[in-house]
mmCIF file of C-alpha atoms in Angstrom:
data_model
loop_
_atom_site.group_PDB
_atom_site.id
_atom_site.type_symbol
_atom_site.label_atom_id
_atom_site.label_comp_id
_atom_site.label_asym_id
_atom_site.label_seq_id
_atom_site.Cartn_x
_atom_site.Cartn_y
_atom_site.Cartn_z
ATOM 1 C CA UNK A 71 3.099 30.423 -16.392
ATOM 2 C CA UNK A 72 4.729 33.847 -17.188
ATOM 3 C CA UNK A 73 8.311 34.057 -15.707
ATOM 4 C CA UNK A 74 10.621 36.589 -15.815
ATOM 5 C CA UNK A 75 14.619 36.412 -14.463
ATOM 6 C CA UNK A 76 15.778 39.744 -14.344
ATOM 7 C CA UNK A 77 18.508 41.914 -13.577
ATOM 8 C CA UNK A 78 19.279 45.496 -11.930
ATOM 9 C CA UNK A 79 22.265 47.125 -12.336
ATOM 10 C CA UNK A 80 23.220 49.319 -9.375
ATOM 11 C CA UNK A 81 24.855 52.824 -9.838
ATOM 12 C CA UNK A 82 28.653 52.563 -8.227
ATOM 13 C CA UNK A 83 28.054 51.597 -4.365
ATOM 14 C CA UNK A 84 24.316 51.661 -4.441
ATOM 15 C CA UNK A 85 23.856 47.762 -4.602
ATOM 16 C CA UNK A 86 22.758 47.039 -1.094
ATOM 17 C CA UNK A 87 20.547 50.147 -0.990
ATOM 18 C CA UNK A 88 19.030 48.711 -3.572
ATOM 19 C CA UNK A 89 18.684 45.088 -2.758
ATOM 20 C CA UNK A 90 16.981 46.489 0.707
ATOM 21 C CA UNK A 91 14.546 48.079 -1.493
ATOM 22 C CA UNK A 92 13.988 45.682 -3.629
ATOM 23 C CA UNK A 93 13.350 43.033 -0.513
ATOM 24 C CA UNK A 94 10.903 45.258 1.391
ATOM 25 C CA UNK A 95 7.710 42.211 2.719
ATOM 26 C CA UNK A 96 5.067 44.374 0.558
ATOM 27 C CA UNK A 97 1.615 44.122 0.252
ATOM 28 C CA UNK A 98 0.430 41.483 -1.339
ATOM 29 C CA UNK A 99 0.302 41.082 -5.248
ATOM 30 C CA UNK A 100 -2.483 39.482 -7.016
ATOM 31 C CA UNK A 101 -1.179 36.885 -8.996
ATOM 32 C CA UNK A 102 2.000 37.020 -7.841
ATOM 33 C CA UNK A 103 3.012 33.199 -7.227
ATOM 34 C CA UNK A 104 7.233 33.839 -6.773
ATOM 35 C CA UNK A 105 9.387 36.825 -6.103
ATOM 36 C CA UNK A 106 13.050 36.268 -4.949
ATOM 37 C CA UNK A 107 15.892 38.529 -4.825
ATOM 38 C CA UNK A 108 19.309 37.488 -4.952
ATOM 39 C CA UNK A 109 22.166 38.576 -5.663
ATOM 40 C CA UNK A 110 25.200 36.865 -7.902
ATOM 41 C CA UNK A 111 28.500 36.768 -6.338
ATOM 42 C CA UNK A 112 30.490 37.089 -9.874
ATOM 43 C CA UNK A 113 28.189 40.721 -10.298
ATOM 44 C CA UNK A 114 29.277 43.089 -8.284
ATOM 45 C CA UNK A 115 26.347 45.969 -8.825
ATOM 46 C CA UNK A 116 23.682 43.189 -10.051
ATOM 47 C CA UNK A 117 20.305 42.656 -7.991
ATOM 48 C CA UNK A 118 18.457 39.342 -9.365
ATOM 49 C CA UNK A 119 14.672 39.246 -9.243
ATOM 50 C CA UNK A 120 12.932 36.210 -10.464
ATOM 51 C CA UNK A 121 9.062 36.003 -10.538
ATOM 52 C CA UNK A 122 6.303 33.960 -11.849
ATOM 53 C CA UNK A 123 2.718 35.121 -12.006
ATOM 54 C CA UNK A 124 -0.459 33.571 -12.738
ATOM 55 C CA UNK A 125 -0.543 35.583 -16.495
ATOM 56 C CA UNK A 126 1.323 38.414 -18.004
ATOM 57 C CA UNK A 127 -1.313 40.897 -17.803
ATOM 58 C CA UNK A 128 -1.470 40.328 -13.836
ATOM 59 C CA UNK A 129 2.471 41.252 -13.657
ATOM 60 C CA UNK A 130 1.657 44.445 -15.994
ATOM 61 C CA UNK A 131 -1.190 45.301 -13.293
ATOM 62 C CA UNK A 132 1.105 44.837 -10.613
ATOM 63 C CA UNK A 133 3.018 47.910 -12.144
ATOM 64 C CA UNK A 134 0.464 50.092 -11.628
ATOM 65 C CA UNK A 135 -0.340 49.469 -8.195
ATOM 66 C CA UNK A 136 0.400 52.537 -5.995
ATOM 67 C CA UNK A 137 3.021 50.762 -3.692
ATOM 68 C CA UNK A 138 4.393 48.914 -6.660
ATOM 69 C CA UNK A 139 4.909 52.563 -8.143
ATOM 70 C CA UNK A 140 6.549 53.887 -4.892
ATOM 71 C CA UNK A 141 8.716 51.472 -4.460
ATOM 72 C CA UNK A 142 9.817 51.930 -8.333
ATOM 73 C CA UNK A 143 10.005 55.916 -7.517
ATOM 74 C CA UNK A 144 12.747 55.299 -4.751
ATOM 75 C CA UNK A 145 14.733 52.626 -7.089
ATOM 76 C CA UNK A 146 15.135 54.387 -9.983
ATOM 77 C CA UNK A 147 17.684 56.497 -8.386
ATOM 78 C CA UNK A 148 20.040 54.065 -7.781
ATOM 79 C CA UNK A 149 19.606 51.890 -11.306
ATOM 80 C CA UNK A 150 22.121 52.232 -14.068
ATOM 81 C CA UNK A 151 19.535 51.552 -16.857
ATOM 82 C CA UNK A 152 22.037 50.115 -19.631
ATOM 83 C CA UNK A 153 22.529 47.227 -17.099
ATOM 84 C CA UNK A 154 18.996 45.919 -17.335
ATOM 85 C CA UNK A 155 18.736 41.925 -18.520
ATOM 86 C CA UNK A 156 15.565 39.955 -18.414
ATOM 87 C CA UNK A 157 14.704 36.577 -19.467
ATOM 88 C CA UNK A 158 11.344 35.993 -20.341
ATOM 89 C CA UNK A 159 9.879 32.191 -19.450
ATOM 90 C CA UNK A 160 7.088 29.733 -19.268
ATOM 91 C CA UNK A 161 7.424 27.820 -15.971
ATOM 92 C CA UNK A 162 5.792 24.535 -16.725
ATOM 93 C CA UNK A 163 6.736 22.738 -13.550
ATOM 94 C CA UNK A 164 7.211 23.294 -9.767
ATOM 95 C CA UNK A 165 5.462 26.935 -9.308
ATOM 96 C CA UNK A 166 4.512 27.278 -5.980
ATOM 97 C CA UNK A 167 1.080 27.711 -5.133
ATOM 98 C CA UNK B 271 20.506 31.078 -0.035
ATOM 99 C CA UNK B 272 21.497 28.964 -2.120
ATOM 100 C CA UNK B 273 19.765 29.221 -5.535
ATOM 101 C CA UNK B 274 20.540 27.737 -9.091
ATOM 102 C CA UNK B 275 19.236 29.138 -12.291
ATOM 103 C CA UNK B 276 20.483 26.759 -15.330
ATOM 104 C CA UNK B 277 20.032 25.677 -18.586
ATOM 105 C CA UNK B 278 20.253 22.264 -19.871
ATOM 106 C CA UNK B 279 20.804 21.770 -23.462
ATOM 107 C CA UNK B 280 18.422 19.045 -25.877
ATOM 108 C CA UNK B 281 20.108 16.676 -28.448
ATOM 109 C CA UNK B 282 18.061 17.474 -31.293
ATOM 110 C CA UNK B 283 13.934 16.493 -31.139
ATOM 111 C CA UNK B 284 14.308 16.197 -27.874
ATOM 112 C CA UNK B 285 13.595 18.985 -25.252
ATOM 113 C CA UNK B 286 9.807 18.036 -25.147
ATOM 114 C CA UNK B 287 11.163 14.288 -23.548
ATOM 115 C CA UNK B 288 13.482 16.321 -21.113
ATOM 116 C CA UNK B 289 11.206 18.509 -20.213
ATOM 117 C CA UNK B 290 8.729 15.629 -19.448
ATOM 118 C CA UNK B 291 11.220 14.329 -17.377
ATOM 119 C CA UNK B 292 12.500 16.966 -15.297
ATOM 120 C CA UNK B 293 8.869 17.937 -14.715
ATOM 121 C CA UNK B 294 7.952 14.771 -13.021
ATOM 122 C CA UNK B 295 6.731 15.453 -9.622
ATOM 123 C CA UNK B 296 8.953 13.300 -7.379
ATOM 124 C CA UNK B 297 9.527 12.052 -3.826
ATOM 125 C CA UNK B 298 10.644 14.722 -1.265
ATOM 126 C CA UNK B 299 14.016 16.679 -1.764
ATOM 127 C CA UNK B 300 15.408 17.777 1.681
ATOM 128 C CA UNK B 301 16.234 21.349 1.946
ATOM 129 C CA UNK B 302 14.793 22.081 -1.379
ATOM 130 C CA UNK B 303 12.793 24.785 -1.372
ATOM 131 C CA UNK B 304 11.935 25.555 -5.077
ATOM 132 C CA UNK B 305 12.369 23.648 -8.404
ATOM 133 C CA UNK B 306 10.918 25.063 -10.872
ATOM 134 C CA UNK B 307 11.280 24.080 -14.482
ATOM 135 C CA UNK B 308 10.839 26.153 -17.326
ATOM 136 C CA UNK B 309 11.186 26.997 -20.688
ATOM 137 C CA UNK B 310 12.068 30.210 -22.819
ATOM 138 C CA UNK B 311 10.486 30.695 -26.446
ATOM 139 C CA UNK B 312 13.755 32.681 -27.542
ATOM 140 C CA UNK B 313 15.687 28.988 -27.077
ATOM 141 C CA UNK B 314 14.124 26.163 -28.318
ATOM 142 C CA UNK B 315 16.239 22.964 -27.108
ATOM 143 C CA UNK B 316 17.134 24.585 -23.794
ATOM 144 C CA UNK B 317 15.390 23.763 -20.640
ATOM 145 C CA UNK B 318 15.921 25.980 -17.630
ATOM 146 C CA UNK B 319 15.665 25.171 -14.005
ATOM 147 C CA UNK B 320 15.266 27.412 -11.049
ATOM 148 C CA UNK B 321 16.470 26.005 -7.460
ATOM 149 C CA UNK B 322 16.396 27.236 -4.579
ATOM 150 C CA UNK B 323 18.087 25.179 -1.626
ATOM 151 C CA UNK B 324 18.829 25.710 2.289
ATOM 152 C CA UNK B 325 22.581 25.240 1.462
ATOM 153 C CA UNK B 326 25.104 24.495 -1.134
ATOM 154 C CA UNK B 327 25.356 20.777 1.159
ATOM 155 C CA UNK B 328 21.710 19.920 0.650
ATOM 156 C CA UNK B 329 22.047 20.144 -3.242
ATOM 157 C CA UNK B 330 24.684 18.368 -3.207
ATOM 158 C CA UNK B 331 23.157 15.794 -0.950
ATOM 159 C CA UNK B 332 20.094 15.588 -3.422
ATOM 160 C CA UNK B 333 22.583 13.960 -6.473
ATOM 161 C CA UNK B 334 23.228 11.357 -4.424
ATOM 162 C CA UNK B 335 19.467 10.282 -3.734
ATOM 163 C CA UNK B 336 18.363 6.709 -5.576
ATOM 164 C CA UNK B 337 15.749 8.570 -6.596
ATOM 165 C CA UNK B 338 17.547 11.395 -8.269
ATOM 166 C CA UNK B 339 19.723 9.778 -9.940
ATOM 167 C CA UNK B 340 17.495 7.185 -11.514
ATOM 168 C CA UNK B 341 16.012 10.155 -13.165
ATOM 169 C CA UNK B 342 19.358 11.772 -14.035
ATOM 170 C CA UNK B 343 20.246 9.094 -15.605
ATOM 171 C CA UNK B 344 17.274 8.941 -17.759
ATOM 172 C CA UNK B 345 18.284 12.343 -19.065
ATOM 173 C CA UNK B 346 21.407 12.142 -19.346
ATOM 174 C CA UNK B 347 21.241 10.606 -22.846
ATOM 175 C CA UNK B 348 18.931 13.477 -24.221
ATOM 176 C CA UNK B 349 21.142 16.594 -22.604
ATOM 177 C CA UNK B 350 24.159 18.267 -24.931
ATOM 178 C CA UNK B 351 26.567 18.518 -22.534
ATOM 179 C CA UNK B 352 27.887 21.488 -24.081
ATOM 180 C CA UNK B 353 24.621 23.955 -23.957
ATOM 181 C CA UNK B 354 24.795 23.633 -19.864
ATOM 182 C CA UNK B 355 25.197 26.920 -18.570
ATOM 183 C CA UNK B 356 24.929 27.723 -14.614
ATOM 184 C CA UNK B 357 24.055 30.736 -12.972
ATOM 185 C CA UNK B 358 24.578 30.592 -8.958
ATOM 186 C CA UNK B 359 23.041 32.818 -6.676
ATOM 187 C CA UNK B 360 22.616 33.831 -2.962
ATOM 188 C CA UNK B 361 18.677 33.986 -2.499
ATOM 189 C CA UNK B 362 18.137 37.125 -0.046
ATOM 190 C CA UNK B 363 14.148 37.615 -0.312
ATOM 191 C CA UNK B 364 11.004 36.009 -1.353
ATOM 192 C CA UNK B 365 12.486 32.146 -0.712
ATOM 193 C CA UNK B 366 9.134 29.753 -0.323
ATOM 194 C CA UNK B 367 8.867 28.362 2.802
#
């Protein structure tokens, strides 16, 4: 199942602002089946987000969804854009239901 | 919370048998609250696992089950010891109950 492990990089002191944003309880998402946010101790300015969903295509939907697009709106702000990582992966085992 | 996001290196012609194993649905892990196993196309004898646990002490606890280690030592003979990488992190959203 499609599985991303991702990183934001926060602008200089913008970190938690952004890891409240990124932990808002939303609205649901349709075939959304994990998203956590975490944060690395050894990464100062990094917010982790790792998130399986049912397909690819439902994640790309998800993006499009007006308070997917909001939220996005009031991040950008506070991302440094050169210190985006993801890791694309097929979770073959344990994916909650 | 505490959450685990690690790679396990195959010996050669063998990540399908490790993944087999470490995809085995198994008895009950106390404080776990996600293992998920996965793969990533861009690395083809790694296999990656995702853990989330209620504290650093209940992972550790979870080596030490018969259980667990009957299976780590299964794998231990088809793991490079030197492709294990480790990322830890501090799980501040979206944890499964």
């Amino acid at each position: 199942m499609f599985m991303l492990h991702g990183r934001l990089g926060a602008k200089p002191g913008k970190r938690d602002d952004l890891l409240t944003i990124m932990s808002e309880a939303g609205e649901s998402l349709p075939g959304n089946r994990l998203y956590v946010v975490a944060v690395d101790e050894t990464d100062a300015e990094g917010v982790w987000a790792t998130e399986i969903w049912e397909s690819e295509q439902a994640h790309a939907a998800s993006l499009r969804l007006d308070h997917v697009r909001e939220r996005i709106a009031r991040a950008m702000p506070l991302i440094e854009t050169d210190g985006i990582r993801q890791q694309r992966l097929d979770a073959r085992a344990g994916v909650p239901d």
